[in-house]
Short mmCIF file of C-alpha atoms in Angstrom, two decimals:
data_model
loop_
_atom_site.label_atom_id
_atom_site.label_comp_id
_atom_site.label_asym_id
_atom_site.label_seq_id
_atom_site.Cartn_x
_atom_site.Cartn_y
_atom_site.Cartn_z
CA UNK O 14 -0.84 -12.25 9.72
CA UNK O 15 -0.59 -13.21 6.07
CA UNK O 16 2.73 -13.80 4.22
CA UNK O 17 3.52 -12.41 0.97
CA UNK O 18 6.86 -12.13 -0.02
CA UNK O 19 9.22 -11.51 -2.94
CA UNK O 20 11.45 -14.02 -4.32
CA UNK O 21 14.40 -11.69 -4.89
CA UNK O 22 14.81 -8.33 -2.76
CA UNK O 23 17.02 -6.63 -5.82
CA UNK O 24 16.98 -6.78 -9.45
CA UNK O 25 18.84 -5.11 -12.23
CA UNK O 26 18.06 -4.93 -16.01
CA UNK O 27 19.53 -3.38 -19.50
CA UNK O 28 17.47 -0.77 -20.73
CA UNK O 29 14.85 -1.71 -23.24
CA UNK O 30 15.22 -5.77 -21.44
CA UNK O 31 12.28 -7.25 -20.19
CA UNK O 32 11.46 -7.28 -16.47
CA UNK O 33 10.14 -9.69 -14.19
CA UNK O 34 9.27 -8.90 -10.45
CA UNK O 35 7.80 -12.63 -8.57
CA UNK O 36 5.79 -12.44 -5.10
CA UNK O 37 4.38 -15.91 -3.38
CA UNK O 38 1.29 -15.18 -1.30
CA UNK O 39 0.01 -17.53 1.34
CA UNK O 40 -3.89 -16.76 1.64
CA UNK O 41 -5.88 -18.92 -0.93
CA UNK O 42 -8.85 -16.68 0.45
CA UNK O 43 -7.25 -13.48 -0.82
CA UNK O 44 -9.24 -12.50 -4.12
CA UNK O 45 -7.63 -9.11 -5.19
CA UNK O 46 -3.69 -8.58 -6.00
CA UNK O 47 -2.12 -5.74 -6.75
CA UNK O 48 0.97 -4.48 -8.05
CA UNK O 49 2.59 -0.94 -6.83
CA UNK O 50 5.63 1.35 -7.51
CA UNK O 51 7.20 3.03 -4.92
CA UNK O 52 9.64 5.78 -5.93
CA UNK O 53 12.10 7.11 -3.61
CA UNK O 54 10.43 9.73 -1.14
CA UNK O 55 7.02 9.10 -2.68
CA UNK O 56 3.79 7.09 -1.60
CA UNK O 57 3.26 3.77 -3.59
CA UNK O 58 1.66 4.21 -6.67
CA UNK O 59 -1.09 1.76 -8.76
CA UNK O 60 -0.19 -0.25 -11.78
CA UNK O 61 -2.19 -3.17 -12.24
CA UNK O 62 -4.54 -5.10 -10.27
CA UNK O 63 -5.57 -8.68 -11.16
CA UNK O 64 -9.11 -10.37 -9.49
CA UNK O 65 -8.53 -14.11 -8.22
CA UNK O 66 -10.91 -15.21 -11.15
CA UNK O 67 -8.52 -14.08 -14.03
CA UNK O 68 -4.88 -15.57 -14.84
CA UNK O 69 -3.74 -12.92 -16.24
CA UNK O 70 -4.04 -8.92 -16.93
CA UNK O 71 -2.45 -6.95 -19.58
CA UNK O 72 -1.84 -3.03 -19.19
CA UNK O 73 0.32 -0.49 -21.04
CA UNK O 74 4.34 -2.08 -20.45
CA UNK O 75 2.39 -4.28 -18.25
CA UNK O 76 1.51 -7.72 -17.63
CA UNK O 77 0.42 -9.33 -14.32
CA UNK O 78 0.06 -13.12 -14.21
CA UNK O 79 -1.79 -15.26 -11.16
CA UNK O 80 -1.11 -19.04 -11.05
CA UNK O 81 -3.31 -19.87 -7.86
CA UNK O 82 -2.40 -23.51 -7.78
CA UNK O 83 1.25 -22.43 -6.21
CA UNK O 84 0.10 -18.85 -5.16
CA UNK O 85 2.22 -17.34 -7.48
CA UNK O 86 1.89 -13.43 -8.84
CA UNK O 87 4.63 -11.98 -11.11
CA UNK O 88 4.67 -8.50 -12.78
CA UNK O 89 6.34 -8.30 -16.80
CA UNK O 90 7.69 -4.85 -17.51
CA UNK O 91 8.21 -4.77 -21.18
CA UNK O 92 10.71 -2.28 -22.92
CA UNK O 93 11.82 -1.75 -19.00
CA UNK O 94 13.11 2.19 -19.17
CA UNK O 95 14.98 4.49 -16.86
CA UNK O 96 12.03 5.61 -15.14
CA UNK O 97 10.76 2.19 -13.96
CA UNK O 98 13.21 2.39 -11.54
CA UNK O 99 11.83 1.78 -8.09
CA UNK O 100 10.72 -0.58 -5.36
CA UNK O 101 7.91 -2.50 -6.69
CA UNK O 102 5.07 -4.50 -4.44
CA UNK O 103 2.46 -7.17 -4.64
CA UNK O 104 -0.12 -6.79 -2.32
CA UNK O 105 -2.74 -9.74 -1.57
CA UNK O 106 -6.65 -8.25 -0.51
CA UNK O 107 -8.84 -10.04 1.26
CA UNK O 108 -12.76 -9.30 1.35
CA UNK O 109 -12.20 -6.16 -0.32
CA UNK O 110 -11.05 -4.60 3.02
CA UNK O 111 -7.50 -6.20 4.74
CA UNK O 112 -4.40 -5.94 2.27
CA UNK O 113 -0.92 -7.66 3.05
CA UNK O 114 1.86 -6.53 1.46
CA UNK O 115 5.26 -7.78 0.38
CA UNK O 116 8.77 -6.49 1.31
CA UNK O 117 9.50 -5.14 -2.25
CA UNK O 118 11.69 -5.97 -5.03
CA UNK O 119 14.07 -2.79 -5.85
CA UNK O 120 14.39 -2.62 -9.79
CA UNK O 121 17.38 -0.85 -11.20
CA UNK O 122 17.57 0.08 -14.97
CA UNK O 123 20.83 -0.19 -16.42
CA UNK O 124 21.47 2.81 -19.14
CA UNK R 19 -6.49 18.15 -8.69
CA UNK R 20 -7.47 14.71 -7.35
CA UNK R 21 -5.40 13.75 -4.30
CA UNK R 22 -4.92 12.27 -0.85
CA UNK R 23 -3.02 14.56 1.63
CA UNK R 24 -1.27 14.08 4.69
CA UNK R 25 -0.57 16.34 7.52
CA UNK R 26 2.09 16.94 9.30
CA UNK R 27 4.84 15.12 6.46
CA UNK R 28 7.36 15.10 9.57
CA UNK R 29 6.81 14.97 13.16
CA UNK R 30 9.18 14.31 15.55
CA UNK R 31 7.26 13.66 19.00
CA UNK R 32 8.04 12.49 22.86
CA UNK R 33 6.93 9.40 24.19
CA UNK R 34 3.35 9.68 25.55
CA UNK R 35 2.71 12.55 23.97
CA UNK R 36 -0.34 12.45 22.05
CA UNK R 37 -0.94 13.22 18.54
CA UNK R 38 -3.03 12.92 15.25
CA UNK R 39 -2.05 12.81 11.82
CA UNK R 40 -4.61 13.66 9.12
CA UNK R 41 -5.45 12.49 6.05
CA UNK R 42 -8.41 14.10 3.51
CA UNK R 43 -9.18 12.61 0.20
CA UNK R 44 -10.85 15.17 -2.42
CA UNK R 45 -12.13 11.84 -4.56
CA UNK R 46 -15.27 11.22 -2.91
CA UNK R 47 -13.84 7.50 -1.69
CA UNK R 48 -15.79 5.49 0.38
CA UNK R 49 -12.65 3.11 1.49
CA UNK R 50 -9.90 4.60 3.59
CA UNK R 51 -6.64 3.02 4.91
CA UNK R 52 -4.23 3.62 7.32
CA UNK R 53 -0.28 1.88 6.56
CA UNK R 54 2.67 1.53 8.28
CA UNK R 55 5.97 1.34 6.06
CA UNK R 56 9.47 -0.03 7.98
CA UNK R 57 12.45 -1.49 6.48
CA UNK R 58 12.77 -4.90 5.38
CA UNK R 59 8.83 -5.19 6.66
CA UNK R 60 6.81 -3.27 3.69
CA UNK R 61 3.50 -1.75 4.37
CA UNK R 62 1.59 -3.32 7.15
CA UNK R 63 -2.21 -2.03 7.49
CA UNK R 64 -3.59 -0.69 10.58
CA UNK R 65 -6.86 0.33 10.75
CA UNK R 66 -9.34 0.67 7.43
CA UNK R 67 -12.71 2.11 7.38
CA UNK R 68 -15.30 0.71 4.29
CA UNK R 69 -17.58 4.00 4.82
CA UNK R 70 -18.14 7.14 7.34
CA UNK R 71 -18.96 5.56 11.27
CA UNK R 72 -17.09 2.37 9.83
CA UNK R 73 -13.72 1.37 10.37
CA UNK R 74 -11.91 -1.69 11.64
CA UNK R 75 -8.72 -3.09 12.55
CA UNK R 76 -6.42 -4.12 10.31
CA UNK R 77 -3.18 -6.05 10.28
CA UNK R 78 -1.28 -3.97 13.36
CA UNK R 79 -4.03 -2.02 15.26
CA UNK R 80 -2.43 -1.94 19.09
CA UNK R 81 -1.33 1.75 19.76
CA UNK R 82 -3.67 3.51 17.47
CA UNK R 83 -6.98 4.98 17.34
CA UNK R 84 -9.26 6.13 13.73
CA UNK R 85 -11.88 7.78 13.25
CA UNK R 86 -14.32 8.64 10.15
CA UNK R 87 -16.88 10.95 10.95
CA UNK R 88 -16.42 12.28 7.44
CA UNK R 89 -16.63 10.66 4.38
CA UNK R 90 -13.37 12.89 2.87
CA UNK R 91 -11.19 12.78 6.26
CA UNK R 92 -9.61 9.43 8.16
CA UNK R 93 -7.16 10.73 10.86
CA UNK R 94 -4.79 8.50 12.51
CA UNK R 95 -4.53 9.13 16.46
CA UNK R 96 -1.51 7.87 18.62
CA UNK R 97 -3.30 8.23 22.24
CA UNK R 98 0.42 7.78 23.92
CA UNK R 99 3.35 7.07 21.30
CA UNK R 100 6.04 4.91 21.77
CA UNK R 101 9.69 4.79 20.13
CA UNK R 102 8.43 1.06 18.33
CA UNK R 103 5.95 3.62 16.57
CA UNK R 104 8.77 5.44 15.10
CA UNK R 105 7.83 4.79 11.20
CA UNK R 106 6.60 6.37 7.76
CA UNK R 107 2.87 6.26 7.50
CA UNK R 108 0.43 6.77 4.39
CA UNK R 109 -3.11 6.92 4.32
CA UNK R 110 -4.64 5.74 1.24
CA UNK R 111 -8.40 6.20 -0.56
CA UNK R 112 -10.30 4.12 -3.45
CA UNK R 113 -13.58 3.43 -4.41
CA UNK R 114 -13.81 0.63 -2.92
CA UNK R 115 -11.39 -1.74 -1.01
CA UNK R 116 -11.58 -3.61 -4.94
CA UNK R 117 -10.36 -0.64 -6.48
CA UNK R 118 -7.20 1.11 -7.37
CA UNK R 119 -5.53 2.88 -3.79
CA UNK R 120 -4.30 6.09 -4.41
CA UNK R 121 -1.94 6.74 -1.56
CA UNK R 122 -1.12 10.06 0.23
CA UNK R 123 2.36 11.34 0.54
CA UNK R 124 3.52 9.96 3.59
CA UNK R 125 4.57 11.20 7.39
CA UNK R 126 7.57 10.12 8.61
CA UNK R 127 6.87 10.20 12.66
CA UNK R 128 10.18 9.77 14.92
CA UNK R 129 9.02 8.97 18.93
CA UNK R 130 11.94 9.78 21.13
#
């Protein structure tokens, strides 16, 4: 199977700080990422999706960058609040149809 | 309200015993997905399906069975569980397989 992974399993941040949440992929076939937010007791939830032809995607609070040459994704929360709170994935697509995702990243926002 | 659903949420089962969990989308999605969530492992796909009468395997097929005789409905079928299928599964819908997954709420299935 493919491996995509998370560089750090935990991550804490002030309240109105920055985030950033890293994955490494392994599939230089996969032409779809995707970023999700899993609250506790929920199913994952969509933020921003980024095609293998772009470098980067903006969205509201949002950024997602792609650096192919190390097979790199990372996801910038700006203004990180209270709410954003929650295990975040990457996930890598391949053809449109087979998705691999990551372990998570937990994100904690510090009051 | 636009939504994927899952039925039952919790099942607690016997090995062997067979069973299907459902899943209906409302959003007139032509890609469905079937994912496995375990600790420390994320969400591993199982079986997908790009349209009705097509589905295929995806990253950990053995033990289950799909079908998709319906474009709105994907269930998941467990012909004889085992206690290594003991996990929280979500069925998800989109568009497309390029296009934004909206994900149901989950089942958490215990084998004993």
């Amino acid at each position: 199977g493919e491996s995509v992974g998370l560089h750090l399993p935990t991550l804490s941040v002030q309240e109105g700080d920055n985030s950033i949440i890293n994955c490494a992929y392994s599939n230089s076939a996969s032409d779809y990422f995707i970023w999700y937010k899993q609250e506790s007791g929920k199913g994952p939830q969509f933020i921003i999706d980024i095609r293998s032809n772009m470098d980067k995607r903006q969205g509201q609070r949002v950024t997602v960058l792609l650096n192919k040459t190390v097979k790199h994704l990372s996801l910038q929360i700006a203004a990180t609040q209270p709410g954003d709170s929650a295990v975040y994935f990457c996930a890598e697509g391949v053809a449109g149809n087979q998705f691999y995702f990551g372990t998570g990243t937990s994100l904690t926002v510090i009051p | 309200e636009a939504q994927v659903t899952q039925n039952p949420r919790y099942l607690i089962t016997v090995t062997g015993k067979k069973l299907t969990v459902t899943c209906s989308q409302n959003m007139n999605h032509e890609y469905m997905s079937w994912y496995r969530q375990d600790p420390g492992l994320g969400l591993r796909q199982i079986y997908y399906s790009m349209n009705v009468e097509v589905t295929d395997k995806g990253d950990v097929p053995e033990g289950y069975k799909v079908s998709r005789k319906e474009k709105r409905n994907f269930p998941l079928i467990l012909e004889s569980p085992s206690p290594n299928q003991t996990s929280l599964y979500f069925c998800a819908s989109s568009f497309s397989g390029v296009n934004e997954q909206f994900f149901g709420p989950g089942t958490r299935l215990t084998v004993l």
